[in-house]
CSV table of C-alpha atoms and ligand atoms in Angstrom, one decimal:
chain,number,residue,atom,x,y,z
A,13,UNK,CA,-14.8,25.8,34.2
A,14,UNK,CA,-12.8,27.5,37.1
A,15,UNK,CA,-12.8,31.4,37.4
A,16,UNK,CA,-9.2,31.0,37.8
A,17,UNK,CA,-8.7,29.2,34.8
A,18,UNK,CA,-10.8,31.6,32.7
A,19,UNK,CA,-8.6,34.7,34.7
A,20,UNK,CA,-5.4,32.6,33.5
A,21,UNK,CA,-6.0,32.6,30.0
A,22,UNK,CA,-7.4,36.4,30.0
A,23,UNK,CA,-5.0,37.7,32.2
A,24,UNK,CA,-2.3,37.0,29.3
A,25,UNK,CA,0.1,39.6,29.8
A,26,UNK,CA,1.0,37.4,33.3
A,27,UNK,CA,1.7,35.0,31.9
A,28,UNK,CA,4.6,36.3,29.7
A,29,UNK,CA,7.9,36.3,30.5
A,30,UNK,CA,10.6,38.4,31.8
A,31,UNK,CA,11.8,41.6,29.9
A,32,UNK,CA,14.9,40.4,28.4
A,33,UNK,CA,13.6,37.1,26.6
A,34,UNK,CA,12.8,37.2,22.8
A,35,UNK,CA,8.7,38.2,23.5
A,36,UNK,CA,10.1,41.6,23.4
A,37,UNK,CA,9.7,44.3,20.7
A,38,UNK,CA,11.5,47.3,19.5
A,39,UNK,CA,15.6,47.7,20.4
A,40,UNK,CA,15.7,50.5,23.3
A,41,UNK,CA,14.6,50.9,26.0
A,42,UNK,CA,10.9,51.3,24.8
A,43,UNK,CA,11.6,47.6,24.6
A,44,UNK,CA,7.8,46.3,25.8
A,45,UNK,CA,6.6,42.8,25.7
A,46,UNK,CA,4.0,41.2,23.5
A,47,UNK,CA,1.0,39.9,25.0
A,48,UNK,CA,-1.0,37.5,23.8
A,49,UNK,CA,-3.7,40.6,22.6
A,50,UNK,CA,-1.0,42.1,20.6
A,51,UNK,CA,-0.3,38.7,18.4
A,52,UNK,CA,-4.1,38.6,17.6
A,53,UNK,CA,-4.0,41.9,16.4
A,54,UNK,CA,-1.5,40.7,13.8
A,55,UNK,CA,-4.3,38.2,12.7
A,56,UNK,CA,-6.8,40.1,10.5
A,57,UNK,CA,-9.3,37.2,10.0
A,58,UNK,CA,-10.6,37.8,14.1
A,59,UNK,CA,-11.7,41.2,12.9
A,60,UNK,CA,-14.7,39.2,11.7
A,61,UNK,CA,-14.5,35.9,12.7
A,62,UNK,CA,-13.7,32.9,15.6
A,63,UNK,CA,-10.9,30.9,14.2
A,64,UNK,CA,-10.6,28.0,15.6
A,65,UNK,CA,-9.3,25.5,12.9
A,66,UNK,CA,-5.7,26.3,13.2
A,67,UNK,CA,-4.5,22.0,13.1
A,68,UNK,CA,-6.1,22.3,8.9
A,69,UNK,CA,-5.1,25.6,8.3
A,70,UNK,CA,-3.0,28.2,10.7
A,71,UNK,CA,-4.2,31.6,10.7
A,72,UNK,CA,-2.6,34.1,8.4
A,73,UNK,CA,-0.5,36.9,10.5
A,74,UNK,CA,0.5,40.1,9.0
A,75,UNK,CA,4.0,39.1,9.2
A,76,UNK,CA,3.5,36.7,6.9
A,77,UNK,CA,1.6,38.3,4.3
A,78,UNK,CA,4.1,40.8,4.2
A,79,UNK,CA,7.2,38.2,3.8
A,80,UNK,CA,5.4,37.1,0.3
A,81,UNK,CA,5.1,40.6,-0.6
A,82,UNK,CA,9.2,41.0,0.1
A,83,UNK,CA,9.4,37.6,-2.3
A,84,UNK,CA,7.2,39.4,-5.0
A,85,UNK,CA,9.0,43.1,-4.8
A,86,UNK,CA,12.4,40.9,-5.4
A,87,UNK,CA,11.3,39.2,-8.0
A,88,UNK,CA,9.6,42.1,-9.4
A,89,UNK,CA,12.9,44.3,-9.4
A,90,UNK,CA,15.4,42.0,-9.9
A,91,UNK,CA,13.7,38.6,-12.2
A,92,UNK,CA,16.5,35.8,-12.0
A,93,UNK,CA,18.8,37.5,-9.9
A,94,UNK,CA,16.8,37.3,-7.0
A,95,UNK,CA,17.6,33.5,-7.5
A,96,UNK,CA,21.3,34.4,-7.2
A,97,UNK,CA,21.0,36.5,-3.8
A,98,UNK,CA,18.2,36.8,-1.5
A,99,UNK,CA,15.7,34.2,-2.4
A,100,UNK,CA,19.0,31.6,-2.3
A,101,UNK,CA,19.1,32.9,0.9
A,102,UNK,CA,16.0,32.7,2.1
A,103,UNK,CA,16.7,28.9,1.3
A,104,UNK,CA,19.3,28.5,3.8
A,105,UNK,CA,17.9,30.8,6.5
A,106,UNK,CA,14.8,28.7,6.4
A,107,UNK,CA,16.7,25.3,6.9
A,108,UNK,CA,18.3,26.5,9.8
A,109,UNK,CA,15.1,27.9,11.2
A,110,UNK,CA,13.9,24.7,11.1
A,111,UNK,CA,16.8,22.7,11.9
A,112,UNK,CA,16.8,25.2,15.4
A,113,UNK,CA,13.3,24.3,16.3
A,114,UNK,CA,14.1,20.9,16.0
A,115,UNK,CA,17.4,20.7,18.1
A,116,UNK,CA,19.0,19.8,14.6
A,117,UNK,CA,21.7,21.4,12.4
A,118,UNK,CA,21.3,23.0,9.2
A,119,UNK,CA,22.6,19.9,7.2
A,120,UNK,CA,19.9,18.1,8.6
A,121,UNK,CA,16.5,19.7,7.1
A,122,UNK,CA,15.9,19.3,4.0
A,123,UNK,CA,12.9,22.1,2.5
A,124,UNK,CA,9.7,19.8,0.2
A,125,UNK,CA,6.8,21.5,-1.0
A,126,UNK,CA,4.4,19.0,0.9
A,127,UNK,CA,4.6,16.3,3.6
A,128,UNK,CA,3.4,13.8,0.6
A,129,UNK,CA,6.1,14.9,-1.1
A,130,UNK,CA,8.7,14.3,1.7
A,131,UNK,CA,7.3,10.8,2.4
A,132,UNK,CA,7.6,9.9,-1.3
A,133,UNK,CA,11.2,11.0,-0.9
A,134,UNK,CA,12.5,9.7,1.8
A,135,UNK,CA,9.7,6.0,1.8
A,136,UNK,CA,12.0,5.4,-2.4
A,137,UNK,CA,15.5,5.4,-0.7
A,138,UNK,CA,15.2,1.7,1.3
A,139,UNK,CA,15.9,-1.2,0.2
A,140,UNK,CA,13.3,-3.5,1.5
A,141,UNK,CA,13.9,-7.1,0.2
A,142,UNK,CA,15.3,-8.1,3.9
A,143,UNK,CA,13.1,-5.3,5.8
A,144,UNK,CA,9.8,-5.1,3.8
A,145,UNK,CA,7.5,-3.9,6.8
A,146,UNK,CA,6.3,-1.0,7.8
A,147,UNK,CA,4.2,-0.3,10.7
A,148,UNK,CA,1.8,2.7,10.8
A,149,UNK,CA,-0.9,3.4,12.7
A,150,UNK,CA,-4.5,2.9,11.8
A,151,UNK,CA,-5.4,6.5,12.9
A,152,UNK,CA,-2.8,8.3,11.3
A,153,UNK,CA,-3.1,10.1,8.1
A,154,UNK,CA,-4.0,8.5,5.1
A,155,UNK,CA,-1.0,9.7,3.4
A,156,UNK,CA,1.9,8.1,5.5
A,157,UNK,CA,0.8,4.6,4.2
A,158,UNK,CA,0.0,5.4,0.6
A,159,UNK,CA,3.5,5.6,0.2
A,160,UNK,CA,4.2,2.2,1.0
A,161,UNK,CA,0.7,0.2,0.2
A,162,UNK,CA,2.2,1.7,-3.1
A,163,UNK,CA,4.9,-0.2,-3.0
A,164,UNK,CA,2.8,-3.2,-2.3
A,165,UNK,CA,3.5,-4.7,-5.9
A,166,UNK,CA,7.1,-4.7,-4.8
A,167,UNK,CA,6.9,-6.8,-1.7
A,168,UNK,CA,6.3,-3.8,1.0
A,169,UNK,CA,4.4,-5.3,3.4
A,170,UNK,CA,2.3,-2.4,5.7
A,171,UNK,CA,1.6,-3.3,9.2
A,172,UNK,CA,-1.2,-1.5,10.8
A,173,UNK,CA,-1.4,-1.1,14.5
A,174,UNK,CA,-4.8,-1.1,15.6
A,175,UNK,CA,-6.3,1.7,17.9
A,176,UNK,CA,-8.9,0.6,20.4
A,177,UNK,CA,-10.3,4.0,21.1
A,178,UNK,CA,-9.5,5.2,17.7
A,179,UNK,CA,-7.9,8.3,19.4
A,180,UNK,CA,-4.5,6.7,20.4
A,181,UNK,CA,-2.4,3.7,20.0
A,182,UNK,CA,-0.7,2.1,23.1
A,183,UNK,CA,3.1,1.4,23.0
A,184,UNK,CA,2.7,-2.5,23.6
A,185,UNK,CA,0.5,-2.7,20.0
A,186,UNK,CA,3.4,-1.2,18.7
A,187,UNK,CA,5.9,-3.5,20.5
A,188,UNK,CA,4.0,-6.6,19.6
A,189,UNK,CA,3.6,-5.5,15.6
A,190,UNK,CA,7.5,-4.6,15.2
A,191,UNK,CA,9.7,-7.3,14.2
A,192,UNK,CA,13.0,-8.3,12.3
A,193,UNK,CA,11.6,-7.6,9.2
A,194,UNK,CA,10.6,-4.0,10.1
A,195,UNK,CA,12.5,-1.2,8.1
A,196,UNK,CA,10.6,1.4,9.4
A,197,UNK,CA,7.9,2.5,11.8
A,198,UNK,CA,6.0,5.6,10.3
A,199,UNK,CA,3.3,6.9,12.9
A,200,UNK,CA,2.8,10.5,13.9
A,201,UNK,CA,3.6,12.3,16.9
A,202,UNK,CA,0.1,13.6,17.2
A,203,UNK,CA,-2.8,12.2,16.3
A,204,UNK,CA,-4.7,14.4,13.4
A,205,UNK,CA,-8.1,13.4,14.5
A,206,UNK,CA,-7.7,13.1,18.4
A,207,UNK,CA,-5.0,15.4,19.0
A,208,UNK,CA,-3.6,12.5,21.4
A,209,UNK,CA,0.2,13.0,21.7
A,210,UNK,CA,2.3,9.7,21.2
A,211,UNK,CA,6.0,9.4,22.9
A,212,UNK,CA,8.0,9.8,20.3
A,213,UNK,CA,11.6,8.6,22.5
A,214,UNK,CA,9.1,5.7,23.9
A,215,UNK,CA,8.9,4.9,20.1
A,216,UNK,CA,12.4,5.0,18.8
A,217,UNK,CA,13.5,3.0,21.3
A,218,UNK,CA,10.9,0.3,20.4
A,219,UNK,CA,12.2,0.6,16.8
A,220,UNK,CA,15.6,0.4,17.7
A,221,UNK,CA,15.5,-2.1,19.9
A,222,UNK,CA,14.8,-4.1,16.5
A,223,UNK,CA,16.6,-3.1,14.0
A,224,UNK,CA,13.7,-0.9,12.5
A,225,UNK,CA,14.0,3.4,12.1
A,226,UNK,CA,11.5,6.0,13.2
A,227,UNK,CA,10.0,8.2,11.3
A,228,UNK,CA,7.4,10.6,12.6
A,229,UNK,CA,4.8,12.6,10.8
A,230,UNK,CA,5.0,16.2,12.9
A,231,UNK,CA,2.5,18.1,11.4
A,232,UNK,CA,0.4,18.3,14.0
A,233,UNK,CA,2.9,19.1,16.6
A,234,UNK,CA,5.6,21.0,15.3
A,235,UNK,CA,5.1,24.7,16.8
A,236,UNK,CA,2.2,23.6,20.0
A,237,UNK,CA,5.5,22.0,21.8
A,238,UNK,CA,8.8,21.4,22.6
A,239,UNK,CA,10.6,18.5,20.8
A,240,UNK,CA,14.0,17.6,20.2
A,241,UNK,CA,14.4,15.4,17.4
A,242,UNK,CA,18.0,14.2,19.0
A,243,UNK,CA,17.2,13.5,22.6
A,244,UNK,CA,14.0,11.3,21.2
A,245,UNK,CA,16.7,9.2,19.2
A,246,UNK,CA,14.2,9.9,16.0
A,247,UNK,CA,15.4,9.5,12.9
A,248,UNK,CA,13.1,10.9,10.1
A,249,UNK,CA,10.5,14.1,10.7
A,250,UNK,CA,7.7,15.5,8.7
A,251,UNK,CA,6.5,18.7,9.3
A,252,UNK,CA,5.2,22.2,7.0
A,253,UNK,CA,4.3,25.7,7.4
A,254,UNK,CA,0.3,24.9,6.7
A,255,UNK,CA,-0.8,24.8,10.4
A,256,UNK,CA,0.9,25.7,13.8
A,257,UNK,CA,4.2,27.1,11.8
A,258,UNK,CA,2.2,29.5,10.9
A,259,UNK,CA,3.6,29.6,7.3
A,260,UNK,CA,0.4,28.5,4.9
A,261,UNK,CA,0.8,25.8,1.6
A,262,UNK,CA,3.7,24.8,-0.3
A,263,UNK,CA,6.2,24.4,2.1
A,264,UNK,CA,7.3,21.2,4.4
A,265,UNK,CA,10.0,20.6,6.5
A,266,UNK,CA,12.0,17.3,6.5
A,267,UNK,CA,14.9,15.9,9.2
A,268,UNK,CA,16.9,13.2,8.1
A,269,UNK,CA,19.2,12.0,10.9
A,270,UNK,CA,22.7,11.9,9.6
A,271,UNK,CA,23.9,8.3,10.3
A,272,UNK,CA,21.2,6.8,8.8
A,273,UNK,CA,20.6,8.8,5.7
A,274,UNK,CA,23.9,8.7,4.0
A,275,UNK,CA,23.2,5.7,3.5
A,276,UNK,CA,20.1,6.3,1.5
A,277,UNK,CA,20.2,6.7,-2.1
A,278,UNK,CA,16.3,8.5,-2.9
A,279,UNK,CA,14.4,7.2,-6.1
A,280,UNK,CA,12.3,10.1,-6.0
A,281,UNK,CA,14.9,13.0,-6.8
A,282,UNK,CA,15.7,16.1,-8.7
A,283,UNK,CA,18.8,18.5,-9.1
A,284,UNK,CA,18.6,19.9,-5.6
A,285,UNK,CA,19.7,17.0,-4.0
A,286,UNK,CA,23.1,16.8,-6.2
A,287,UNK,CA,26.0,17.0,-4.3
A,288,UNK,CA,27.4,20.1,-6.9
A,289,UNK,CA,24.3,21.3,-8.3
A,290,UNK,CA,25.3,23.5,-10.3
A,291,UNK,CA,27.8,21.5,-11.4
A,292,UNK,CA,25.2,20.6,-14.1
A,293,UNK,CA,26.7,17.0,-15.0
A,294,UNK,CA,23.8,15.0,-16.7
A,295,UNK,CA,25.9,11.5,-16.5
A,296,UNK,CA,26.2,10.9,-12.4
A,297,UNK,CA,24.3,11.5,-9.8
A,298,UNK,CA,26.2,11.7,-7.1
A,299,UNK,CA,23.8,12.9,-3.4
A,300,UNK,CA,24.4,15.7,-1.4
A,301,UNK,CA,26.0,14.5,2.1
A,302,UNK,CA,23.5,16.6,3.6
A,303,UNK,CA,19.6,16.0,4.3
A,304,UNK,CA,19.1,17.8,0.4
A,305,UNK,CA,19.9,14.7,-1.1
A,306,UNK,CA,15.9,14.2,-0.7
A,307,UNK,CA,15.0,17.7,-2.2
A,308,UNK,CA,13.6,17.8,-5.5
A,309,UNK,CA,13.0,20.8,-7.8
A,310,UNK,CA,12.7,24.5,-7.7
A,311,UNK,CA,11.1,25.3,-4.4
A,312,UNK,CA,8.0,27.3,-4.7
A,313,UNK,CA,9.9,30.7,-3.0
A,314,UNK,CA,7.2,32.4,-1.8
A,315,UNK,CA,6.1,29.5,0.4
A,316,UNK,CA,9.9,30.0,1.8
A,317,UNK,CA,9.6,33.3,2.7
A,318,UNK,CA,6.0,32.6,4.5
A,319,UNK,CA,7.5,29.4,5.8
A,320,UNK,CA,9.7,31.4,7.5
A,321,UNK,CA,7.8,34.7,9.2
A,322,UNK,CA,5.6,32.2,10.4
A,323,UNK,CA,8.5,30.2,12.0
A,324,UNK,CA,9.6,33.1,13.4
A,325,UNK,CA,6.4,33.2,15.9
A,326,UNK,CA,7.2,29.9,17.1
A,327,UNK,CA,10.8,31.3,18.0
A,328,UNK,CA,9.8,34.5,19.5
A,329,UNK,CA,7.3,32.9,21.8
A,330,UNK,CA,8.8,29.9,22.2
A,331,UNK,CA,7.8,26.4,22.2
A,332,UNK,CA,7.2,25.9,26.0
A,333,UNK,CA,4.9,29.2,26.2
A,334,UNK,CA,3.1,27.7,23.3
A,335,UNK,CA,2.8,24.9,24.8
A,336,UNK,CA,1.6,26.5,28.1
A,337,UNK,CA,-0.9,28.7,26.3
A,338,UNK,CA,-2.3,25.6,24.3
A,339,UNK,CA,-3.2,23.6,27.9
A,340,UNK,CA,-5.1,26.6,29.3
A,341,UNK,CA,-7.0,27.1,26.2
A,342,UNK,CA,-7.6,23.1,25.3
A,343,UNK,CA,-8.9,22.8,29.4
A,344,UNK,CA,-10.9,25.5,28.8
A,345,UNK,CA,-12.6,24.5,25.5
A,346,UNK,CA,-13.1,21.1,27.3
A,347,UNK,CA,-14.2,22.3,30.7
A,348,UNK,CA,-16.5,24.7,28.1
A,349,UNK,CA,-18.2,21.1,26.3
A,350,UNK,CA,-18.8,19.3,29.3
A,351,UNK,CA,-20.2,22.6,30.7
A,352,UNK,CA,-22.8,22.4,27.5
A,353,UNK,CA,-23.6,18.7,27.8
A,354,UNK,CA,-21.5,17.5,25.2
A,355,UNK,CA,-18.9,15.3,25.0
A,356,UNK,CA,-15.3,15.8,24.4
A,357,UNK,CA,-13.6,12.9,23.3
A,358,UNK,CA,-10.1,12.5,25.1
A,359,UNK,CA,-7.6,10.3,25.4
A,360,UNK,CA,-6.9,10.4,29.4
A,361,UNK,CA,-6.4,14.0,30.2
A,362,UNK,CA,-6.3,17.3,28.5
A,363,UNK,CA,-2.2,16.8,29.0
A,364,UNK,CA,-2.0,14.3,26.9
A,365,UNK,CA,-3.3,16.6,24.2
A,366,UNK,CA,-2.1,18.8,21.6
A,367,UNK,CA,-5.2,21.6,20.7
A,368,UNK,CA,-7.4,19.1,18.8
A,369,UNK,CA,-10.9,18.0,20.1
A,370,UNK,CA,-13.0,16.1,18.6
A,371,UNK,CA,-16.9,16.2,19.3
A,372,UNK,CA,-19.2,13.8,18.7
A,373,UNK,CA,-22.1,15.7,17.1
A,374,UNK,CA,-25.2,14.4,14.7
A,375,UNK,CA,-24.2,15.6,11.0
A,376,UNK,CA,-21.1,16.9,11.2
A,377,UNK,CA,-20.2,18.8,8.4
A,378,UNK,CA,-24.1,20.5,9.1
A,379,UNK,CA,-22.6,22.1,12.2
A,380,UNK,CA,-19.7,23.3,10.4
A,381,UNK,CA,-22.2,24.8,7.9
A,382,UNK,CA,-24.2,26.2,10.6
A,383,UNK,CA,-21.8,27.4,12.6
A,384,UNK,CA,-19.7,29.4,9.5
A,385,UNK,CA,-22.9,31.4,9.3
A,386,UNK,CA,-22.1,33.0,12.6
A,387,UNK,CA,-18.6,33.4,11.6
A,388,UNK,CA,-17.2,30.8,13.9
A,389,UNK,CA,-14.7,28.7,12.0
A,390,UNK,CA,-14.3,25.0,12.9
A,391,UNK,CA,-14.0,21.6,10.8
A,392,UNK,CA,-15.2,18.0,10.8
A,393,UNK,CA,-14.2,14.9,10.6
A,394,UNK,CA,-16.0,11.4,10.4
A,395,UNK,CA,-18.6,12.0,13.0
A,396,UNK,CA,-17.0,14.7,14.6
A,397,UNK,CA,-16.3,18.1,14.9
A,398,UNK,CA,-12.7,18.9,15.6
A,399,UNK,CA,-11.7,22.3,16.9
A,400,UNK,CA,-8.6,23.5,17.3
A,401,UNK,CA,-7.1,26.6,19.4
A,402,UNK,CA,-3.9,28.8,19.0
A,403,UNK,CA,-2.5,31.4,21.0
A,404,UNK,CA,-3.9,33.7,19.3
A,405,UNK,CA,-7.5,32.2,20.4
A,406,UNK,CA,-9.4,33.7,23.7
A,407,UNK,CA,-11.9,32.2,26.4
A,408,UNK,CA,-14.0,34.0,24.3
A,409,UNK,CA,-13.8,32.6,21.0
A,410,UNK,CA,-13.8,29.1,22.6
A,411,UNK,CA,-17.3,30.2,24.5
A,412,UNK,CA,-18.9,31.6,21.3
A,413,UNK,CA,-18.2,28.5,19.3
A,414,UNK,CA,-19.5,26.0,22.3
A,415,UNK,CA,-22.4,28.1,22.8
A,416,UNK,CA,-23.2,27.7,19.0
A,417,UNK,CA,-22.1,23.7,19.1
A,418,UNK,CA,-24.9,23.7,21.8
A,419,UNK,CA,-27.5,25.6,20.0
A,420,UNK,CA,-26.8,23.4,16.6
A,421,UNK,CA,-27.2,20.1,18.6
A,422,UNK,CA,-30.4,21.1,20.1
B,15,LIG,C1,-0.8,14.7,10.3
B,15,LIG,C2,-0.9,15.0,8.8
B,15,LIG,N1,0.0,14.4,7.9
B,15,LIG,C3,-0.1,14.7,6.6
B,15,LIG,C4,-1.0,15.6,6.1
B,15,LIG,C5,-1.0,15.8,4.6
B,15,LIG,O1,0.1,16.7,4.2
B,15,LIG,P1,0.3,17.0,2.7
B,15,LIG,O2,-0.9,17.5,2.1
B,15,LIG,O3,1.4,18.1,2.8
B,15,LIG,O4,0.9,15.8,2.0
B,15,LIG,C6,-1.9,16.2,6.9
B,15,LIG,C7,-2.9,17.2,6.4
B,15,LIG,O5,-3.7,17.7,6.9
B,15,LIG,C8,-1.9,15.9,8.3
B,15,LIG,O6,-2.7,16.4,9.2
């Protein structure tokens, strides 16, 4: 590893930007800006531990903790009325947090309690006697093609696009398995294992270019980096609060691009997606114009409120920092592996990376064991460890845990 890449991602305050942009805190001129120290702080689990296992679970921020409280003291002072008020807000205020992040509008995002639950929704509204493929990838997660080997009984056909390295899937295996009876190509946008980033506009275009619709499971890059959901021409996104949205269980985020979801009439549905309702009329069901024609039932509301203090990180720091911040600290944890005699596995370079490694290591879920007795906090996959940085990680934290991966394998 460099000294100057070490000073870079030490140095942190540097690297922030200008007074004047949304990093800062307090309204006068005490106005100061954040550094990257200060977010830590808000994260009580480093008082006694290395996180590094932010792509399963994001780390909870003080913030956050105390939106849910906010949920609970409404709901202790006011029961059902808080329904009527602010948790109906908080509803609305969440969609369009989303929908910002995105590059979307509010009418766009529709709020599910899981990205399962999203896929369900949106994978019941085609028909698919003309179009009965869908291609996914045969590294991405398991859950984007139970919804459709499913349907299996029903004539869905799932395609899967093979990945040579198992870490990422080149364009032209996509080109070659999409076709005139596509409906829909369902891959993600990173890779959960490999943290290999796919091109998402590279993609829709492929899709497009036959007839077929793109939809991309987000999860595990929503919040590391920039994406606009219109310039990449994509037309259906999964993403949630669990991981880099900072916003824990029960809460996932759907787009549904307009011209192709009016169309779409979901299977899977509840009294959230009706056009009027509260309208309460048990004979029709006529959709919602807007992207809650694939909600379902009551949403669980404290996950809203943590949904949204933890989006409200992303916003402050922006995508682009995050993004930044997740290169210098990825480089380093690899610079860190090779610098222990272990062996990274990457698709190209660190740049095409979102803040997942994977390590090959004998007995994974040993290490993890071993290493959660030093308080060092890191996950496994199929022969790998996987470890995953955030902003609010140091050089630090990523030494400790590869000094204890080295210690393990030995
Ligand atoms: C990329 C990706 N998609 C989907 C899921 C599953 O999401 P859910 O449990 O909300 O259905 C995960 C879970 O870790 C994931 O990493």
């Amino acid at each position: 590893m460099s000294v100057r890449h070490r000073a870079t991602a030490r140095e942190s305050p540097a690297k922030l930007p200008p007074a004047g942009t949304p990093n800062q805190v307090g309204a006068d001129s005490t106005q100061r800006l954040k550094s990257w120290a200060d977010y830590r702080s808000e994260f009580p689990v480093f008082e006694d531990a290395t996180y590094l296992n932010s792509c399963s679970l994001g780390a909870l921020g003080t913030p956050v903790r105390r939106a849910i409280e906010r949920c609970l003291d409404l709901w202790s002072s006011m029961g059902a009325s808080a329904w009527y008020g602010p948790w109906w807000d908080e509803l609305g205020a969440l969609r369009r947090s989303v929908a910002r992040l995105l590059g979307a509008g509010e009418e766009d995002v529709a709020l599910c309690p899981s990205i399962t639950a999203a896929l369900s929704a949106v994978g019941s509204a085609f028909d698919y006697r003309l179009r009965p493929r869908v291609v996914i990838a045969d590294i991405d997660f398991p859950t984007v093609s139970y919804q459709w080997l499913a349907k299996q009984s029903r004539g869905v056909e799932v395609v899967f696009v093979h990945s040579p390295d198992g870490l990422t899937v080149p364009l032209e295996a996509f080109e070659q398995a999409i076709d005139e009876r596509t409906q829909l190509v369902a891959t993600s946008h990173v890779y959960f294992q490999s943290g290999a980033i796919q091109d998402m506009a590279a993609l829709a275009q492929l899709a497009h270019a036959r007839g077929a619709l793109l939809l991309v499971d987000a999860y595990q890059s929503v919040g590391q980096m920039p994406l606009d959901v219109r310039a990449d021409g994509v037309d259906f996104l999964v993403t949630g609060g669990l991981k880099w949205l900072l916003g824990g269980p029960g809460i996932a985020y759907l787009y549904a691009r307009r011209e192709v979801r009016t169309a779409l009439r979901p299977e899977i549905v509840g009294w959230f997606a009706h056009r009027d309702q509260f309208a309460f009329d048990i004979t029709h069901l006529e959709y919602a114009d807007d992207a809650r024609r694939f909600e379902g039932g009551t949403p669980a509301i404290a996950a809203v409120f943590a949904g949204r203090a933890g989006l409200e990180y992303v916003h402050e720091i922006t995508p682009a920092r995050l993004r930044g911040r997740q290169v210098e600290l990825t480089s380093a944890l690899v610079e860190a592996l090779r610098g222990a005699g272990l062996s990274p596995r990457l698709a190209g370079t660190v740049q095409g990376h979102a803040g997942i490694i994977t390590v090959p290591v004998p007995d994974p879920s040993a290490a993890v064991q071993a290493l959660a007795r030093e308080r060092i906090i890191i996950d496994s996959r199929p022969g790998v460890v996987r470890l995953s940085p955030y902003f609010y990680n140091t050089v630090e934290d990523i030494d400790r845990a590869v000094a204890a991966l080295r210690r393990y394998v030995r």
